[in-house]
Amino acid sequence: DEDDDDEAITVDSLGAQGRTALMRACGAGHMECVTFLLGKGASVTKADKAGRTALHWAAIAGHMEAVRILLALPAVDLTVATESGMTALHAAVSAKNANIISLLATSCKEKSEALSLSEEEQATRLMEFFGAKNSDDKTAWDLAEATKDKDVCTALKDLGDPQSQNSSCAIM
């Protein structure tokens, strides 16, 4: 007996909190699942009820390989923010993960260069990337200063976060 009310389960079906299997796999670092789901056409742009994408989940959990794979996909937008204004960069800073911060910033620079943007347009894009504010009006640098994590502050400074360049942060 087939029940006509049953919906087909797809690669992008939503589970608890509106999360897809790809979001869960990225958050858990299950790389075989991530690769499988992407191969089956899983959406990297879908967001859960709070607005988090697979990239947010990978950054929050600190799964470098998941972040790397996602960043290689053209559809992934580094500037997507959650309902609370959190970008993947905010997530990586809050998780005190300097390596993910570096991956995200490097990807932003590379994507800007690949678009053949002028130097001014590239600088504007980086300003927008680093300058994004969450719902508490905090940038990644503001969060980094609050964590007092030297590696995170150093990574942001080394990667060109404009706010960090003007800071006299005692951590540095």
GROMACS .gro file of N, CA and C in nm:
model
  516
    1ASP      N    1   0.082  -0.119   0.000
    1ASP     CA    2   0.000   0.000   0.000
    1ASP      C    3   0.086   0.125   0.000
    2GLU      N    4   0.062   0.212  -0.095
    2GLU     CA    5   0.133   0.338  -0.101
    2GLU      C    6   0.042   0.447  -0.049
    3ASP      N    7   0.094   0.527   0.040
    3ASP     CA    8   0.018   0.638   0.095
    3ASP      C    9   0.046   0.763   0.014
    4ASP      N   10  -0.056   0.818  -0.049
    4ASP     CA   11  -0.038   0.935  -0.136
    4ASP      C   12   0.006   1.059  -0.059
    5ASP      N   13  -0.012   1.060   0.074
    5ASP     CA   14   0.026   1.175   0.154
    5ASP      C   15   0.176   1.178   0.186
    6ASP      N   16   0.243   1.067   0.167
    6ASP     CA   17   0.387   1.062   0.195
    6ASP      C   18   0.462   1.145   0.093
    7GLU      N   19   0.553   1.228   0.144
    7GLU     CA   20   0.637   1.306   0.054
    7GLU      C   21   0.764   1.227   0.027
    8ALA      N   22   0.812   1.238  -0.096
    8ALA     CA   23   0.936   1.171  -0.130
    8ALA      C   24   1.051   1.237  -0.054
    9ILE      N   25   1.144   1.157  -0.009
    9ILE     CA   26   1.263   1.210   0.058
    9ILE      C   27   1.367   1.237  -0.050
   10THR      N   28   1.420   1.360  -0.048
   10THR     CA   29   1.520   1.399  -0.146
   10THR      C   30   1.651   1.431  -0.074
   11VAL      N   31   1.755   1.456  -0.151
   11VAL     CA   32   1.886   1.487  -0.094
   11VAL      C   33   1.880   1.616  -0.010
   12ASP      N   34   1.785   1.703  -0.040
   12ASP     CA   35   1.771   1.828   0.034
   12ASP      C   36   1.652   1.830   0.130
   13SER      N   37   1.598   1.712   0.162
   13SER     CA   38   1.487   1.708   0.258
   13SER      C   39   1.533   1.766   0.391
   14LEU      N   40   1.440   1.833   0.457
   14LEU     CA   41   1.472   1.897   0.583
   14LEU      C   42   1.439   1.806   0.701
   15GLY      N   43   1.529   1.808   0.799
   15GLY     CA   44   1.508   1.733   0.922
   15GLY      C   45   1.485   1.830   1.036
   16ALA      N   46   1.524   1.789   1.155
   16ALA     CA   47   1.507   1.871   1.275
   16ALA      C   48   1.572   2.007   1.256
   17GLN      N   49   1.509   2.112   1.305
   17GLN     CA   50   1.554   2.251   1.295
   17GLN      C   51   1.575   2.296   1.150
   18GLY      N   52   1.514   2.225   1.057
   18GLY     CA   53   1.523   2.263   0.917
   18GLY      C   54   1.658   2.235   0.853
   19ARG      N   55   1.733   2.142   0.910
   19ARG     CA   56   1.865   2.111   0.857
   19ARG      C   57   1.859   2.000   0.753
   20THR      N   58   1.947   2.013   0.654
   20THR     CA   59   1.959   1.910   0.551
   20THR      C   60   2.068   1.811   0.592
   21ALA      N   61   2.073   1.701   0.522
   21ALA     CA   62   2.178   1.601   0.549
   21ALA      C   63   2.317   1.661   0.526
   22LEU      N   64   2.329   1.750   0.426
   22LEU     CA   65   2.459   1.812   0.399
   22LEU      C   66   2.502   1.900   0.517
   23MET      N   67   2.411   1.976   0.572
   23MET     CA   68   2.444   2.059   0.689
   23MET      C   69   2.494   1.971   0.804
   24ARG      N   70   2.423   1.863   0.828
   24ARG     CA   71   2.461   1.772   0.938
   24ARG      C   72   2.596   1.706   0.911
   25ALA      N   73   2.619   1.664   0.787
   25ALA     CA   74   2.746   1.599   0.752
   25ALA      C   75   2.862   1.699   0.765
   26CYS      N   76   2.842   1.823   0.721
   26CYS     CA   77   2.947   1.925   0.732
   26CYS      C   78   2.975   1.957   0.879
   27GLY      N   79   2.871   1.966   0.959
   27GLY     CA   80   2.887   1.996   1.101
   27GLY      C   81   2.953   1.884   1.179
   28ALA      N   82   2.938   1.763   1.128
   28ALA     CA   83   2.996   1.648   1.197
   28ALA      C   84   3.129   1.604   1.137
   29GLY      N   85   3.166   1.664   1.024
   29GLY     CA   86   3.292   1.629   0.961
   29GLY      C   87   3.292   1.494   0.892
   30HIS      N   88   3.175   1.449   0.850
   30HIS     CA   89   3.163   1.321   0.779
   30HIS      C   90   3.189   1.344   0.630
   31MET      N   91   3.317   1.341   0.594
   31MET     CA   92   3.356   1.382   0.459
   31MET      C   93   3.304   1.290   0.349
   32GLU      N   94   3.294   1.161   0.376
   32GLU     CA   95   3.239   1.071   0.275
   32GLU      C   96   3.094   1.108   0.245
   33CYS      N   97   3.020   1.142   0.350
   33CYS     CA   98   2.880   1.184   0.332
   33CYS      C   99   2.872   1.318   0.259
   34VAL      N  100   2.959   1.411   0.295
   34VAL     CA  101   2.962   1.542   0.229
   34VAL      C  102   2.984   1.522   0.079
   35THR      N  103   3.084   1.446   0.044
   35THR     CA  104   3.117   1.421  -0.096
   35THR      C  105   3.002   1.351  -0.168
   36PHE      N  106   2.945   1.251  -0.103
   36PHE     CA  107   2.833   1.176  -0.162
   36PHE      C  108   2.714   1.269  -0.187
   37LEU      N  109   2.677   1.348  -0.086
   37LEU     CA  110   2.561   1.436  -0.098
   37LEU      C  111   2.582   1.543  -0.204
   38LEU      N  112   2.702   1.600  -0.209
   38LEU     CA  113   2.731   1.699  -0.314
   38LEU      C  114   2.724   1.635  -0.452
   39GLY      N  115   2.772   1.511  -0.462
   39GLY     CA  116   2.764   1.438  -0.588
   39GLY      C  117   2.621   1.410  -0.632
   40LYS      N  118   2.532   1.403  -0.537
   40LYS     CA  119   2.390   1.380  -0.565
   40LYS      C  120   2.313   1.511  -0.584
   41GLY      N  121   2.388   1.623  -0.581
   41GLY     CA  122   2.325   1.752  -0.608
   41GLY      C  123   2.271   1.827  -0.488
   42ALA      N  124   2.319   1.795  -0.369
   42ALA     CA  125   2.273   1.866  -0.250
   42ALA      C  126   2.300   2.015  -0.263
   43SER      N  127   2.205   2.094  -0.217
   43SER     CA  128   2.217   2.239  -0.225
   43SER      C  129   2.310   2.292  -0.117
   44VAL      N  130   2.403   2.379  -0.159
   44VAL     CA  131   2.493   2.444  -0.063
   44VAL      C  132   2.436   2.580  -0.021
   45THR      N  133   2.325   2.620  -0.082
   45THR     CA  134   2.267   2.750  -0.050
   45THR      C  135   2.149   2.741   0.046
   46LYS      N  136   2.097   2.622   0.069
   46LYS     CA  137   1.986   2.606   0.163
   46LYS      C  138   2.031   2.645   0.302
   47ALA      N  139   1.939   2.703   0.377
   47ALA     CA  140   1.967   2.743   0.515
   47ALA      C  141   1.866   2.679   0.610
   48ASP      N  142   1.909   2.654   0.732
   48ASP     CA  143   1.818   2.597   0.832
   48ASP      C  144   1.730   2.708   0.890
   49LYS      N  145   1.651   2.675   0.992
   49LYS     CA  146   1.556   2.772   1.048
   49LYS      C  147   1.625   2.897   1.102
   50ALA      N  148   1.750   2.885   1.145
   50ALA     CA  149   1.824   3.000   1.197
   50ALA      C  150   1.903   3.072   1.088
   51GLY      N  151   1.899   3.018   0.966
   51GLY     CA  152   1.970   3.081   0.855
   51GLY      C  153   2.110   3.028   0.830
   52ARG      N  154   2.148   2.920   0.900
   52ARG     CA  155   2.282   2.864   0.884
   52ARG      C  156   2.286   2.770   0.763
   53THR      N  157   2.391   2.786   0.683
   53THR     CA  158   2.414   2.700   0.567
   53THR      C  159   2.514   2.590   0.603
   54ALA      N  160   2.543   2.503   0.509
   54ALA     CA  161   2.644   2.398   0.532
   54ALA      C  162   2.779   2.462   0.567
   55LEU      N  163   2.811   2.576   0.502
   55LEU     CA  164   2.938   2.644   0.532
   55LEU      C  165   2.940   2.693   0.677
   56HIS      N  166   2.830   2.749   0.724
   56HIS     CA  167   2.823   2.790   0.865
   56HIS      C  168   2.853   2.672   0.956
   57TRP      N  169   2.786   2.559   0.929
   57TRP     CA  170   2.802   2.441   1.015
   57TRP      C  171   2.945   2.389   1.014
   58ALA      N  172   3.007   2.386   0.897
   58ALA     CA  173   3.146   2.340   0.888
   58ALA      C  174   3.239   2.434   0.963
   59ALA      N  175   3.214   2.566   0.951
   59ALA     CA  176   3.298   2.666   1.020
   59ALA      C  177   3.278   2.660   1.171
   60ILE      N  178   3.154   2.647   1.214
   60ILE     CA  179   3.123   2.639   1.358
   60ILE      C  180   3.196   2.520   1.421
   61ALA      N  181   3.191   2.408   1.351
   61ALA     CA  182   3.248   2.284   1.405
   61ALA      C  183   3.398   2.270   1.377
   62GLY      N  184   3.453   2.357   1.294
   62GLY     CA  185   3.597   2.354   1.267
   62GLY      C  186   3.643   2.241   1.176
   63HIS      N  187   3.558   2.203   1.083
   63HIS     CA  188   3.595   2.095   0.991
   63HIS      C  189   3.657   2.152   0.863
   64MET      N  190   3.790   2.161   0.865
   64MET     CA  191   3.867   2.222   0.756
   64MET      C  192   3.835   2.165   0.619
   65GLU      N  193   3.832   2.033   0.609
   65GLU     CA  194   3.812   1.970   0.479
   65GLU      C  195   3.673   2.002   0.424
   66ALA      N  196   3.572   2.004   0.510
   66ALA     CA  197   3.436   2.040   0.466
   66ALA      C  198   3.435   2.185   0.418
   67VAL      N  199   3.498   2.274   0.493
   67VAL     CA  200   3.505   2.415   0.453
   67VAL      C  201   3.576   2.425   0.318
   68ARG      N  202   3.687   2.356   0.303
   68ARG     CA  203   3.765   2.362   0.179
   68ARG      C  204   3.682   2.315   0.059
   69ILE      N  205   3.612   2.205   0.076
   69ILE     CA  206   3.529   2.151  -0.034
   69ILE      C  207   3.418   2.249  -0.070
   70LEU      N  208   3.352   2.304   0.031
   70LEU     CA  209   3.243   2.398   0.006
   70LEU      C  210   3.293   2.524  -0.063
   71LEU      N  211   3.406   2.576  -0.019
   71LEU     CA  212   3.459   2.699  -0.077
   71LEU      C  213   3.498   2.683  -0.223
   72ALA      N  214   3.524   2.561  -0.266
   72ALA     CA  215   3.561   2.536  -0.405
   72ALA      C  216   3.439   2.542  -0.498
   73LEU      N  217   3.320   2.545  -0.439
   73LEU     CA  218   3.197   2.545  -0.520
   73LEU      C  219   3.153   2.689  -0.550
   74PRO      N  220   3.125   2.719  -0.677
   74PRO     CA  221   3.089   2.857  -0.714
   74PRO      C  222   2.963   2.910  -0.644
   75ALA      N  223   2.870   2.823  -0.610
   75ALA     CA  224   2.743   2.868  -0.549
   75ALA      C  225   2.758   2.912  -0.404
   76VAL      N  226   2.869   2.878  -0.341
   76VAL     CA  227   2.888   2.913  -0.200
   76VAL      C  228   2.918   3.061  -0.187
   77ASP      N  229   2.838   3.127  -0.104
   77ASP     CA  230   2.852   3.271  -0.081
   77ASP      C  231   2.907   3.292   0.060
   78LEU      N  232   3.026   3.351   0.068
   78LEU     CA  233   3.092   3.374   0.197
   78LEU      C  234   3.021   3.477   0.283
   79THR      N  235   2.937   3.559   0.221
   79THR     CA  236   2.876   3.669   0.295
   79THR      C  237   2.736   3.638   0.346
   80VAL      N  238   2.686   3.519   0.320
   80VAL     CA  239   2.552   3.483   0.368
   80VAL      C  240   2.551   3.489   0.520
   81ALA      N  241   2.450   3.557   0.572
   81ALA     CA  242   2.438   3.573   0.717
   81ALA      C  243   2.313   3.502   0.768
   82THR      N  244   2.322   3.456   0.892
   82THR     CA  245   2.208   3.390   0.957
   82THR      C  246   2.106   3.495   1.001
   83GLU      N  247   2.000   3.449   1.063
   83GLU     CA  248   1.898   3.541   1.118
   83GLU      C  249   1.961   3.639   1.217
   84SER      N  250   2.068   3.595   1.285
   84SER     CA  251   2.134   3.681   1.384
   84SER      C  252   2.252   3.758   1.323
   85GLY      N  253   2.265   3.751   1.190
   85GLY     CA  254   2.371   3.825   1.122
   85GLY      C  255   2.506   3.756   1.121
   86MET      N  256   2.513   3.632   1.168
   86MET     CA  257   2.640   3.559   1.174
   86MET      C  258   2.679   3.509   1.035
   87THR      N  259   2.800   3.545   0.993
   87THR     CA  260   2.857   3.490   0.870
   87THR      C  261   2.945   3.371   0.908
   88ALA      N  262   2.997   3.300   0.810
   88ALA     CA  263   3.089   3.190   0.838
   88ALA      C  264   3.213   3.244   0.909
   89LEU      N  265   3.255   3.366   0.875
   89LEU     CA  266   3.370   3.426   0.942
   89LEU      C  267   3.340   3.450   1.089
   90HIS      N  268   3.224   3.504   1.120
   90HIS     CA  269   3.185   3.521   1.262
   90HIS      C  270   3.190   3.386   1.334
   91ALA      N  271   3.138   3.282   1.268
   91ALA     CA  272   3.135   3.149   1.328
   91ALA      C  273   3.275   3.099   1.357
   92ALA      N  274   3.366   3.115   1.262
   92ALA     CA  275   3.504   3.068   1.280
   92ALA      C  276   3.574   3.145   1.391
   93VAL      N  277   3.549   3.275   1.399
   93VAL     CA  278   3.610   3.357   1.505
   93VAL      C  279   3.555   3.313   1.641
   94SER      N  280   3.424   3.296   1.650
   94SER     CA  281   3.363   3.254   1.776
   94SER      C  282   3.414   3.117   1.820
   95ALA      N  283   3.443   3.032   1.722
   95ALA     CA  284   3.496   2.898   1.752
   95ALA      C  285   3.648   2.901   1.775
   96LYS      N  286   3.707   3.020   1.764
   96LYS     CA  287   3.852   3.039   1.783
   96LYS      C  288   3.934   2.951   1.689
   97ASN      N  289   3.892   2.948   1.562
   97ASN     CA  290   3.960   2.862   1.466
   97ASN      C  291   4.033   2.947   1.360
   98ALA      N  292   4.159   2.977   1.389
   98ALA     CA  293   4.239   3.061   1.300
   98ALA      C  294   4.258   2.998   1.162
   99ASN      N  295   4.264   2.866   1.154
   99ASN     CA  296   4.283   2.800   1.024
   99ASN      C  297   4.161   2.819   0.934
  100ILE      N  298   4.043   2.808   0.991
  100ILE     CA  299   3.920   2.829   0.911
  100ILE      C  300   3.911   2.977   0.871
  101ILE      N  301   3.945   3.067   0.962
  101ILE     CA  302   3.946   3.210   0.930
  101ILE      C  303   4.035   3.234   0.809
  102SER      N  304   4.152   3.174   0.809
  102SER     CA  305   4.247   3.190   0.699
  102SER      C  306   4.189   3.135   0.569
  103LEU      N  307   4.127   3.018   0.574
  103LEU     CA  308   4.065   2.960   0.454
  103LEU      C  309   3.957   3.052   0.398
  104LEU      N  310   3.872   3.104   0.486
  104LEU     CA  311   3.763   3.190   0.442
  104LEU      C  312   3.815   3.319   0.378
  105ALA      N  313   3.909   3.384   0.445
  105ALA     CA  314   3.963   3.510   0.393
  105ALA      C  315   4.038   3.488   0.262
  106THR      N  316   4.116   3.382   0.254
  106THR     CA  317   4.190   3.351   0.132
  106THR      C  318   4.092   3.324   0.017
  107SER      N  319   3.985   3.253   0.046
  107SER     CA  320   3.884   3.224  -0.056
  107SER      C  321   3.818   3.352  -0.104
  108CYS      N  322   3.788   3.443  -0.011
  108CYS     CA  323   3.728   3.572  -0.048
  108CYS      C  324   3.820   3.646  -0.145
  109LYS      N  325   3.949   3.650  -0.112
  109LYS     CA  326   4.046   3.718  -0.198
  109LYS      C  327   4.055   3.650  -0.335
  110GLU      N  328   4.062   3.517  -0.335
  110GLU     CA  329   4.074   3.442  -0.462
  110GLU      C  330   3.951   3.459  -0.549
  111LYS      N  331   3.832   3.456  -0.487
  111LYS     CA  332   3.709   3.473  -0.565
  111LYS      C  333   3.701   3.614  -0.624
  112SER      N  334   3.748   3.713  -0.549
  112SER     CA  335   3.750   3.851  -0.600
  112SER      C  336   3.844   3.863  -0.719
  113GLU      N  337   3.961   3.801  -0.708
  113GLU     CA  338   4.058   3.803  -0.818
  113GLU      C  339   4.005   3.730  -0.940
  114ALA      N  340   3.938   3.617  -0.918
  114ALA     CA  341   3.885   3.537  -1.029
  114ALA      C  342   3.777   3.614  -1.106
  115LEU      N  343   3.710   3.707  -1.039
  115LEU     CA  344   3.607   3.787  -1.105
  115LEU      C  345   3.666   3.903  -1.185
  116SER      N  346   3.798   3.911  -1.184
  116SER     CA  347   3.870   4.018  -1.254
  116SER      C  348   3.822   4.156  -1.208
  117LEU      N  349   3.802   4.169  -1.078
  117LEU     CA  350   3.761   4.297  -1.022
  117LEU      C  351   3.882   4.390  -1.016
  118SER      N  352   3.856   4.519  -1.022
  118SER     CA  353   3.964   4.616  -1.007
  118SER      C  354   4.016   4.606  -0.864
  119GLU      N  355   4.133   4.662  -0.840
  119GLU     CA  356   4.189   4.661  -0.705
  119GLU      C  357   4.094   4.729  -0.607
  120GLU      N  358   4.031   4.836  -0.651
  120GLU     CA  359   3.936   4.908  -0.565
  120GLU      C  360   3.815   4.820  -0.531
  121GLU      N  361   3.763   4.750  -0.634
  121GLU     CA  362   3.648   4.661  -0.612
  121GLU      C  363   3.686   4.544  -0.521
  122GLN      N  364   3.808   4.492  -0.537
  122GLN     CA  365   3.855   4.384  -0.450
  122GLN      C  366   3.865   4.432  -0.307
  123ALA      N  367   3.917   4.554  -0.287
  123ALA     CA  368   3.930   4.611  -0.153
  123ALA      C  369   3.792   4.631  -0.090
  124THR      N  370   3.696   4.674  -0.170
  124THR     CA  371   3.559   4.694  -0.120
  124THR      C  372   3.499   4.561  -0.077
  125ARG      N  373   3.521   4.459  -0.158
  125ARG     CA  374   3.468   4.325  -0.126
  125ARG      C  375   3.528   4.274   0.005
  126LEU      N  376   3.658   4.293   0.022
  126LEU     CA  377   3.723   4.249   0.147
  126LEU      C  378   3.671   4.329   0.266
  127MET      N  379   3.647   4.458   0.247
  127MET     CA  380   3.591   4.540   0.354
  127MET      C  381   3.454   4.488   0.394
  128GLU      N  382   3.373   4.450   0.296
  128GLU     CA  383   3.240   4.395   0.324
  128GLU      C  384   3.251   4.261   0.395
  129PHE      N  385   3.346   4.178   0.352
  129PHE     CA  386   3.368   4.047   0.413
  129PHE      C  387   3.407   4.062   0.560
  130PHE      N  388   3.510   4.142   0.586
  130PHE     CA  389   3.558   4.161   0.723
  130PHE      C  390   3.466   4.250   0.805
  131GLY      N  391   3.397   4.342   0.739
  131GLY     CA  392   3.317   4.441   0.811
  131GLY      C  393   3.173   4.401   0.839
  132ALA      N  394   3.132   4.282   0.795
  132ALA     CA  395   2.994   4.238   0.820
  132ALA      C  396   2.966   4.237   0.969
  133LYS      N  397   2.849   4.287   1.006
  133LYS     CA  398   2.812   4.295   1.148
  133LYS      C  399   2.696   4.201   1.178
  134ASN      N  400   2.705   4.138   1.294
  134ASN     CA  401   2.595   4.051   1.337
  134ASN      C  402   2.486   4.136   1.403
  135SER      N  403   2.383   4.073   1.456
  135SER     CA  404   2.271   4.147   1.513
  135SER      C  405   2.309   4.224   1.640
  136ASP      N  406   2.424   4.192   1.697
  136ASP     CA  407   2.475   4.267   1.812
  136ASP      C  408   2.568   4.380   1.768
  137ASP      N  409   2.570   4.406   1.636
  137ASP     CA  410   2.652   4.511   1.576
  137ASP      C  411   2.802   4.482   1.591
  138LYS      N  412   2.838   4.353   1.592
  138LYS     CA  413   2.978   4.313   1.609
  138LYS      C  414   3.034   4.258   1.479
  139THR      N  415   3.156   4.302   1.447
  139THR     CA  416   3.229   4.247   1.333
  139THR      C  417   3.310   4.126   1.382
  140ALA      N  418   3.374   4.058   1.290
  140ALA     CA  419   3.461   3.946   1.328
  140ALA      C  420   3.571   3.995   1.422
  141TRP      N  421   3.627   4.114   1.393
  141TRP     CA  422   3.733   4.167   1.478
  141TRP      C  423   3.683   4.194   1.619
  142ASP      N  424   3.562   4.250   1.631
  142ASP     CA  425   3.503   4.275   1.763
  142ASP      C  426   3.494   4.145   1.841
  143LEU      N  427   3.450   4.039   1.774
  143LEU     CA  428   3.437   3.909   1.840
  143LEU      C  429   3.575   3.854   1.877
  144ALA      N  430   3.672   3.874   1.788
  144ALA     CA  431   3.808   3.826   1.814
  144ALA      C  432   3.868   3.894   1.936
  145GLU      N  433   3.850   4.025   1.946
  145GLU     CA  434   3.901   4.097   2.064
  145GLU      C  435   3.836   4.045   2.191
  146ALA      N  436   3.706   4.014   2.183
  146ALA     CA  437   3.634   3.963   2.300
  146ALA      C  438   3.684   3.825   2.342
  147THR      N  439   3.728   3.742   2.246
  147THR     CA  440   3.777   3.608   2.280
  147THR      C  441   3.916   3.613   2.342
  148LYS      N  442   3.989   3.723   2.314
  148LYS     CA  443   4.127   3.739   2.360
  148LYS      C  444   4.217   3.625   2.313
  149ASP      N  445   4.182   3.569   2.197
  149ASP     CA  446   4.260   3.459   2.141
  149ASP      C  447   4.366   3.517   2.047
  150LYS      N  448   4.491   3.503   2.084
  150LYS     CA  449   4.600   3.563   2.007
  150LYS      C  450   4.606   3.511   1.863
  151ASP      N  451   4.587   3.379   1.844
  151ASP     CA  452   4.594   3.322   1.709
  151ASP      C  453   4.486   3.379   1.618
  152VAL      N  454   4.366   3.395   1.673
  152VAL     CA  455   4.254   3.449   1.595
  152VAL      C  456   4.281   3.595   1.559
  153CYS      N  457   4.322   3.674   1.657
  153CYS     CA  458   4.353   3.816   1.631
  153CYS      C  459   4.467   3.829   1.530
  154THR      N  460   4.569   3.748   1.547
  154THR     CA  461   4.683   3.752   1.454
  154THR      C  462   4.640   3.714   1.314
  155ALA      N  463   4.557   3.610   1.302
  155ALA     CA  464   4.510   3.567   1.169
  155ALA      C  465   4.434   3.679   1.101
  156LEU      N  466   4.342   3.742   1.171
  156LEU     CA  467   4.265   3.851   1.111
  156LEU      C  468   4.356   3.966   1.069
  157LYS      N  469   4.452   3.998   1.154
  157LYS     CA  470   4.545   4.108   1.122
  157LYS      C  471   4.629   4.072   1.000
  158ASP      N  472   4.685   3.952   0.999
  158ASP     CA  473   4.770   3.907   0.888
  158ASP      C  474   4.693   3.897   0.756
  159LEU      N  475   4.564   3.869   0.766
  159LEU     CA  476   4.482   3.852   0.646
  159LEU      C  477   4.425   3.984   0.594
  160GLY      N  478   4.452   4.090   0.667
  160GLY     CA  479   4.414   4.222   0.618
  160GLY      C  480   4.284   4.279   0.670
  161ASP      N  481   4.232   4.227   0.781
  161ASP     CA  482   4.110   4.285   0.839
  161ASP      C  483   4.139   4.431   0.871
  162PRO      N  484   4.069   4.525   0.806
  162PRO     CA  485   4.098   4.667   0.825
  162PRO      C  486   4.081   4.714   0.970
  163GLN      N  487   3.986   4.659   1.042
  163GLN     CA  488   3.967   4.698   1.181
  163GLN      C  489   4.088   4.661   1.266
  164SER      N  490   4.147   4.548   1.235
  164SER     CA  491   4.263   4.502   1.314
  164SER      C  492   4.384   4.591   1.291
  165GLN      N  493   4.392   4.651   1.174
  165GLN     CA  494   4.508   4.735   1.141
  165GLN      C  495   4.513   4.862   1.226
  166ASN      N  496   4.396   4.906   1.271
  166ASN     CA  497   4.387   5.028   1.349
  166ASN      C  498   4.376   5.001   1.499
  167SER      N  499   4.389   4.874   1.535
  167SER     CA  500   4.367   4.837   1.674
  167SER      C  501   4.497   4.839   1.753
  168SER      N  502   4.483   4.877   1.875
  168SER     CA  503   4.599   4.871   1.965
  168SER      C  504   4.575   4.759   2.066
  169CYS      N  505   4.520   4.651   2.014
  169CYS     CA  506   4.483   4.538   2.098
  169CYS      C  507   4.604   4.485   2.176
  170ALA      N  508   4.588   4.475   2.305
  170ALA     CA  509   4.696   4.430   2.393
  170ALA      C  510   4.732   4.284   2.367
  171ILE      N  511   4.643   4.211   2.302
  171ILE     CA  512   4.666   4.069   2.275
  171ILE      C  513   4.781   4.053   2.178
  172MET      N  514   4.789   4.145   2.084
  172MET     CA  515   4.888   4.136   1.978
  172MET      C  516   5.025   4.161   2.037
   0.00000   0.00000   0.00000
